Short mmCIF file of C-alpha atoms in Angstrom, two decimals:
data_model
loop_
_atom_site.label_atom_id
_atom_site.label_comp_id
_atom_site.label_asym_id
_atom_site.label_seq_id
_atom_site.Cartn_x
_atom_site.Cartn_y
_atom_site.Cartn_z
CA UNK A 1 14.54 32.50 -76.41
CA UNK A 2 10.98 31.84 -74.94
CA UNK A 3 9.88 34.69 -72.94
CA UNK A 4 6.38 32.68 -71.52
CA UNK A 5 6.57 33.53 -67.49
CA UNK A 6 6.34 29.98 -66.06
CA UNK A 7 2.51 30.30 -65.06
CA UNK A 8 1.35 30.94 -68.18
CA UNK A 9 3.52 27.72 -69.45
CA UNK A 10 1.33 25.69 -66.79
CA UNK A 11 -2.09 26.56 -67.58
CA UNK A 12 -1.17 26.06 -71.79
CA UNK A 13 0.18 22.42 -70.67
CA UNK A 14 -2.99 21.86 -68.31
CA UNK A 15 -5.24 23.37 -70.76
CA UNK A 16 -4.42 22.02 -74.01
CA UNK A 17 -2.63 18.59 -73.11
CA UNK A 18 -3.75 16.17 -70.69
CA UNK A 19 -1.16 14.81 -68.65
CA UNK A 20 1.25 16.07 -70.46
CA UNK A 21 3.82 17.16 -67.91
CA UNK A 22 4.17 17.62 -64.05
CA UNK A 23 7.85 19.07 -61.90
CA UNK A 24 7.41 18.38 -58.65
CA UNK A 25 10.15 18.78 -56.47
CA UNK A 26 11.20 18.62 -52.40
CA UNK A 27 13.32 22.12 -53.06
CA UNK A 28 11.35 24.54 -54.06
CA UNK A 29 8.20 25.32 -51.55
CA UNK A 30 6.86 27.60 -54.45
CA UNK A 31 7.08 25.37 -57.55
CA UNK A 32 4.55 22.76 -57.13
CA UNK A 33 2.90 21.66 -60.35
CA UNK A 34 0.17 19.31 -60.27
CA UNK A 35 0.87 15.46 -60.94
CA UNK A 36 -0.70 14.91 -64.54
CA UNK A 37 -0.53 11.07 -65.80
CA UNK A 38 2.34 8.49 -65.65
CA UNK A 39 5.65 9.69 -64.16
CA UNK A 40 9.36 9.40 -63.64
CA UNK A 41 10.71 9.98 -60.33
CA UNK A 42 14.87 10.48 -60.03
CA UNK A 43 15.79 10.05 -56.33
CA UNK A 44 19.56 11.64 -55.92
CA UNK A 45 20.23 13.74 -53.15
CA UNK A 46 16.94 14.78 -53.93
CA UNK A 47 13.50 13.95 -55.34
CA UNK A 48 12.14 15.40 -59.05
CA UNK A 49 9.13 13.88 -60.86
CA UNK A 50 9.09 13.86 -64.66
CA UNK A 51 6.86 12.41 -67.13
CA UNK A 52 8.19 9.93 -70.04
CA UNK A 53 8.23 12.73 -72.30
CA UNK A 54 10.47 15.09 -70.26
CA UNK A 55 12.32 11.91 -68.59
CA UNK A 56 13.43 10.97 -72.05
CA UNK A 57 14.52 14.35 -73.31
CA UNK A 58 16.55 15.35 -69.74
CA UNK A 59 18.32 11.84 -70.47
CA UNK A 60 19.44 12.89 -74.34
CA UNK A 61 20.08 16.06 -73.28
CA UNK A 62 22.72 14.54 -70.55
CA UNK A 63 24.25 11.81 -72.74
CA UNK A 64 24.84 15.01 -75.61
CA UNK A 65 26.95 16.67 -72.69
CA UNK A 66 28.67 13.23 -71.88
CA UNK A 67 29.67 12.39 -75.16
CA UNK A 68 31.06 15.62 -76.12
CA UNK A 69 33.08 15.87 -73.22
CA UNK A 70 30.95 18.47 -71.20
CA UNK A 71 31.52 18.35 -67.32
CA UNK A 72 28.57 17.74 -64.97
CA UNK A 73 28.08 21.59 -64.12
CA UNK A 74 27.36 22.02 -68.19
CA UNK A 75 25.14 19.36 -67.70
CA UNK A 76 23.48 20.88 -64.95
CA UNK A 77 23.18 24.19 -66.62
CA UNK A 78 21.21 22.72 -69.96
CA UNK A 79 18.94 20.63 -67.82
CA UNK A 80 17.89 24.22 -65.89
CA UNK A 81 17.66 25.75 -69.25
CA UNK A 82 15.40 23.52 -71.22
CA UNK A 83 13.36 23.03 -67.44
CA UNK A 84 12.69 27.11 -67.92
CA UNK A 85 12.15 27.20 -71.57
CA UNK A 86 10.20 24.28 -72.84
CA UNK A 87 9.57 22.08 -68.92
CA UNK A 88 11.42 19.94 -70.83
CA UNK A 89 9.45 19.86 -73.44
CA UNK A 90 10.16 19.68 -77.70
CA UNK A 91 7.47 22.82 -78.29
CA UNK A 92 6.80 23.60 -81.58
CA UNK A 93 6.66 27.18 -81.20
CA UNK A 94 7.09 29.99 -78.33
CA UNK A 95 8.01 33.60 -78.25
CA UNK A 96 8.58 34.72 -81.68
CA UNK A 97 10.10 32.19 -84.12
CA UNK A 98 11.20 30.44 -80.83
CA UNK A 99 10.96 26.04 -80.89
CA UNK A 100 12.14 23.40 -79.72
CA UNK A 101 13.59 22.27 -76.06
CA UNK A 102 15.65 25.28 -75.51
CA UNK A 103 13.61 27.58 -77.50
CA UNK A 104 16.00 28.44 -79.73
CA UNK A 105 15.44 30.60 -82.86
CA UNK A 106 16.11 30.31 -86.32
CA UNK A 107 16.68 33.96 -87.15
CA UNK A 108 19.22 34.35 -84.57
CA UNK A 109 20.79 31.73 -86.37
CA UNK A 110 20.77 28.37 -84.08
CA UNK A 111 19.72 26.79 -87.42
CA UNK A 112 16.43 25.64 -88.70
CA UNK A 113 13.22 24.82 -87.59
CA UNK A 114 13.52 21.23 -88.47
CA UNK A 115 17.14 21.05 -87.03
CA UNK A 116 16.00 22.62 -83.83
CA UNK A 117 12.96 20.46 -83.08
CA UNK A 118 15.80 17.64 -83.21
CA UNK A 119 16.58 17.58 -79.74
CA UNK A 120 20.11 16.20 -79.88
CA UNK A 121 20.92 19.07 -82.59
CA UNK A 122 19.46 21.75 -79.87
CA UNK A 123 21.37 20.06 -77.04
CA UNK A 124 24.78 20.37 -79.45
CA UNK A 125 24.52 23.96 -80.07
CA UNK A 126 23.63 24.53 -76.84
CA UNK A 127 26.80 23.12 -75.10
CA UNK A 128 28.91 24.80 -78.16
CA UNK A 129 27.66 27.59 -77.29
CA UNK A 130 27.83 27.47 -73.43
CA UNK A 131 31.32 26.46 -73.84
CA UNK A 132 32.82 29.46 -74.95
CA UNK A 133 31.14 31.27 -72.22
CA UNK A 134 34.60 31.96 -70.23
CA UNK A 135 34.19 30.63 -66.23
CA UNK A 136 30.76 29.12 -66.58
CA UNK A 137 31.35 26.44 -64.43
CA UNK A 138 32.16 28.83 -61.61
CA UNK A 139 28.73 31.02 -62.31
CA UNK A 140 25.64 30.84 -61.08
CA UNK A 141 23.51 28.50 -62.89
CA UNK A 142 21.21 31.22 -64.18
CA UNK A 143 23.90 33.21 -65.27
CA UNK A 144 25.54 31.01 -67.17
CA UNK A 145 22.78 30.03 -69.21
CA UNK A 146 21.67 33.83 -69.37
CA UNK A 147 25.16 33.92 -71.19
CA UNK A 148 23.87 31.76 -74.08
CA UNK A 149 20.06 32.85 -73.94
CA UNK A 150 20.20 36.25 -73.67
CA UNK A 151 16.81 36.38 -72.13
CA UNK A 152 14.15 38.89 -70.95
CA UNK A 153 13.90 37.12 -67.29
CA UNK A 154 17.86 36.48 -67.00
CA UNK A 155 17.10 35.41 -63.40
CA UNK A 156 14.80 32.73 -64.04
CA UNK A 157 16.78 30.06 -64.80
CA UNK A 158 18.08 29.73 -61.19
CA UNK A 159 14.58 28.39 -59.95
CA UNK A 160 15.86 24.76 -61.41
CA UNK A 161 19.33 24.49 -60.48
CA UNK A 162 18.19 22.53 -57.41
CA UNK A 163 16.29 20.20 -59.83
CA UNK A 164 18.53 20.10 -62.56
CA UNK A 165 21.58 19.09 -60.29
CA UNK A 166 19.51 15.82 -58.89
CA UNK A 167 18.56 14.99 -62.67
CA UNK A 168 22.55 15.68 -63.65
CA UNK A 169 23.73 13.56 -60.57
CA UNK A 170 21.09 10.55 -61.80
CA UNK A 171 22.07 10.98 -65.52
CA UNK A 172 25.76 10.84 -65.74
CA UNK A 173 25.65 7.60 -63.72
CA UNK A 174 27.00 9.43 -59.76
CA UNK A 175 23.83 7.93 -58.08
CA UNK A 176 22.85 4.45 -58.37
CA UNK A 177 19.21 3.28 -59.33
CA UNK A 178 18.22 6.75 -59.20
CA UNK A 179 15.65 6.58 -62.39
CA UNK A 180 12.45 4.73 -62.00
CA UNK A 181 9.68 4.76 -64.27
CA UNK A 182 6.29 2.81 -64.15
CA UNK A 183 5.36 1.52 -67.65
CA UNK A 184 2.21 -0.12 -67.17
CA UNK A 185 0.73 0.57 -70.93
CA UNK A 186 1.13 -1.82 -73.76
CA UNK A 187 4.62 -1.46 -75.30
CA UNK A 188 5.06 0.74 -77.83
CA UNK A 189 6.81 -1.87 -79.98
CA UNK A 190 8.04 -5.40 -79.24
CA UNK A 191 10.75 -8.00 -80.54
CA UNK A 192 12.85 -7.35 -82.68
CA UNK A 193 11.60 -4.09 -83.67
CA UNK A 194 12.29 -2.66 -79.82
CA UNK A 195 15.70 -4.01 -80.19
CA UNK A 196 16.54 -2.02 -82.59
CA UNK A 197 14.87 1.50 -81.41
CA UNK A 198 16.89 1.04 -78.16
CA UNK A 199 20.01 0.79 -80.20
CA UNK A 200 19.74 3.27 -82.55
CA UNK A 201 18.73 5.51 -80.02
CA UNK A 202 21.90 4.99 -77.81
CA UNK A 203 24.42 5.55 -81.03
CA UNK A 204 22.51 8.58 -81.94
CA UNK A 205 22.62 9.99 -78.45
CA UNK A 206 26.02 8.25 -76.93
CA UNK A 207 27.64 8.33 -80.17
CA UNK A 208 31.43 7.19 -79.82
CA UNK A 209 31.25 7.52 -76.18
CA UNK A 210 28.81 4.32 -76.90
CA UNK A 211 31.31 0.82 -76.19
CA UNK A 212 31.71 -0.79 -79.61
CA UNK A 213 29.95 -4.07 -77.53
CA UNK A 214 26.36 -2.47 -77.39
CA UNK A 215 24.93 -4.97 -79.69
CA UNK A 216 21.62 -6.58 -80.34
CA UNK A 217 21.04 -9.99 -78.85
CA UNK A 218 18.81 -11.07 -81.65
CA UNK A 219 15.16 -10.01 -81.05
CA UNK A 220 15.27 -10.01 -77.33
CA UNK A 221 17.41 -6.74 -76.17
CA UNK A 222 20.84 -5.83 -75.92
CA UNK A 223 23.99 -5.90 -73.67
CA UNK A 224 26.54 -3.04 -73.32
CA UNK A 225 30.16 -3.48 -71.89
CA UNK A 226 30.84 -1.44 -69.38
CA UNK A 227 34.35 -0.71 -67.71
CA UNK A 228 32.69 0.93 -64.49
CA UNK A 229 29.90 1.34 -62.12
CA UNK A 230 29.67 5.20 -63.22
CA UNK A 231 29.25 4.44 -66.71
CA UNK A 232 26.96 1.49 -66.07
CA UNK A 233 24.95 3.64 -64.18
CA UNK A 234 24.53 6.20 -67.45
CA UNK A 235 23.46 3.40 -69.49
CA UNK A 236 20.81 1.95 -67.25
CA UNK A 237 19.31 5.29 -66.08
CA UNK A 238 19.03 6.41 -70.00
CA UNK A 239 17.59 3.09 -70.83
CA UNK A 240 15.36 3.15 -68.22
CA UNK A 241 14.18 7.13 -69.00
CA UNK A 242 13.76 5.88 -72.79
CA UNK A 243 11.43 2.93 -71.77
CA UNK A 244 7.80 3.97 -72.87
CA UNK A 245 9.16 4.58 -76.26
CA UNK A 246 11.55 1.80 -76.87
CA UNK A 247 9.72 -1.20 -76.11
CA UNK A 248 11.74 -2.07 -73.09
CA UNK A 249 10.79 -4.74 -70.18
CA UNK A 250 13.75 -5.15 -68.09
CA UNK A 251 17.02 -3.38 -67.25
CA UNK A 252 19.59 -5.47 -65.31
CA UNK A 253 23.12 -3.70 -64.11
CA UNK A 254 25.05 -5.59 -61.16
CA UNK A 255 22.92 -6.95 -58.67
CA UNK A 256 19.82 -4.48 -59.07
CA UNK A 257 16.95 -5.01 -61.88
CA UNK A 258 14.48 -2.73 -62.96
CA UNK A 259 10.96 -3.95 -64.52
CA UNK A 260 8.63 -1.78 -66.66
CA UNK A 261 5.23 -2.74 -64.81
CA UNK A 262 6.23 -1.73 -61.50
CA UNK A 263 9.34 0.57 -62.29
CA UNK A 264 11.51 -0.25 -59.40
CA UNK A 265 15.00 -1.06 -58.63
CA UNK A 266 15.12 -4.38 -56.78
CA UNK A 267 17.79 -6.52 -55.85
CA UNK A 268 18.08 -9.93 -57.77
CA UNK A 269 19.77 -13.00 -56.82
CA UNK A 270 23.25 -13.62 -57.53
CA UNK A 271 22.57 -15.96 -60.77
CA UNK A 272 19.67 -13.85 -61.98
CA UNK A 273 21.53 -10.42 -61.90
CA UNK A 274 23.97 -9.13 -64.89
CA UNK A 275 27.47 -10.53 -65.68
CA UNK A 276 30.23 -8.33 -64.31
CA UNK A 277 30.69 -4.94 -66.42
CA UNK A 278 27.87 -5.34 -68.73
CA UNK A 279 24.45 -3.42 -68.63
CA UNK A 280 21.35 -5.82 -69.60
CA UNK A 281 18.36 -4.31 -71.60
CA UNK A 282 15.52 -6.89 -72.37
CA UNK A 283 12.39 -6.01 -74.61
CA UNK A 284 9.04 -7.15 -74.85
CA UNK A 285 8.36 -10.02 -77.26
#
């Protein structure tokens, strides 16, 4: 596990990448990083800003919990984890032989260096582990991930849990409209090519927990069934946190729309919002 103390983590960021990364939160009076470059801000019960980077990986790292079945509070507990260990972050080294989001290591067998750095590998052998952790959903956050970890600062996880739960509550679809990012750069890919990032992102993160109707509407974005607001809610946010990557313009989900320029949920009128129990993803062309 990465032994860095958190300081230390925020000078490398501020030193040696630009913009790279900022945490700021309402909770915690001690923990203010500064705000580097474009951001992510999840509004439930709470305020956290993230940057695309982190926003995309907190999102993966939640729909890996989801589809395997993992309640919120496991959720919660990964998301504090990878906030102490990487800031959310796929590093490719750390203490030791240490990479990846959670820092895992290869010679205490969490697998390889290139299977780590895969973040939806880390995030599966995290919750595998983490679930045979007996009562961990009745522990203190930092405890339960100290269970898995085994780290030198076993306390130090417990700084996030205030963060992590907003991010969890946003992420597995409890708050609604709670992800908002600003992409104002030019897309990283358009047409048909965006079309089918977003997609193959969602199987590889969503897996069967994806709805057999998330399919491609021809070079211009994709629709996914949904059978409830909660799940709705799981698709949007993760579409919206995977946005500076994928390509994406607009997110539609009942009567609210999100747009990449300004990054805000806004009402839409009745004929311009999305058909009942689908989720709306449209791409630049």
């Amino acid at each position: 596990m990465r032994k860095t103390p958190i300081v230390a983590l925020a000078i490398v960021a501020l030193v040696g990448a630009l913009g790279v990364f900022a945490v700021v939160t309402t909770f915690s009076g001690d923990i203010k990083l500064p705000k580097l470059g474009p951001e992510c801000t999840v509004r439930a019960d709470g305020e956290v800003t993230l940057d695309y980077v982190q926003m995309a990986n907190a999102a993966t790292i939640t729909a890996v919990g989801l589809r395997r079945g993992m309640p919120e509070r496991a959720v919660v507990v990964a998301l504090a984890t990878a906030l102490q260990e990487s800031k959310l972050e796929n590093l490719d080294d750390g203490d030791r032989d240490s990479v990846g989001l959670f820092q895992q290591r290869p010679s205490q067998g969490w697998g390889t260096i290139e299977q780590i750095k895969d973040p939806r590998y880390a995030a599966e052998k995290f919750y595998a582990s983490l679930k045979r952790v007996k009562g961990y959903q009745k522990m203190r956050v930092t405890d339960a991930a100290q269970r898995v970890q085994r780290s030198a600062y076993p306390n130090a996880y417990q700084k996030w849990a205030d963060e992590s739960e907003v991010l969890a509550r946003a992420l597995t679809g409890r708050a609604t409209g709670a992800v908002e990012c600003v992409v104002s750069n030019s897309p990283a890919v358009r047409g048909a090519a965006a079309t089918a990032a977003l997609l193959r992102g969602m199987r590889l993160d969503w897996g069967r927990k994806l709805p057999e109707s998330a399919t491609a509407k021809q070079a211009a974005g994709l629709t996914v069934k949904v059978t409830d607001n909660s799940s709705g809610w799981r698709y949007a946010h993760w579409l919206v946190a995977h946005a500076s990557a994928t390509g994406l313009e607009r997110v539609r989900f009942g009567d609210l729309e999100w747009r990449a320029p300004d990054g805000k949920w806004q009402p839409v009128t009745a004929d311009g919002g999305a058909p009942a129990g689908r989720v709306i993803a449209e791409v630049f062309d």
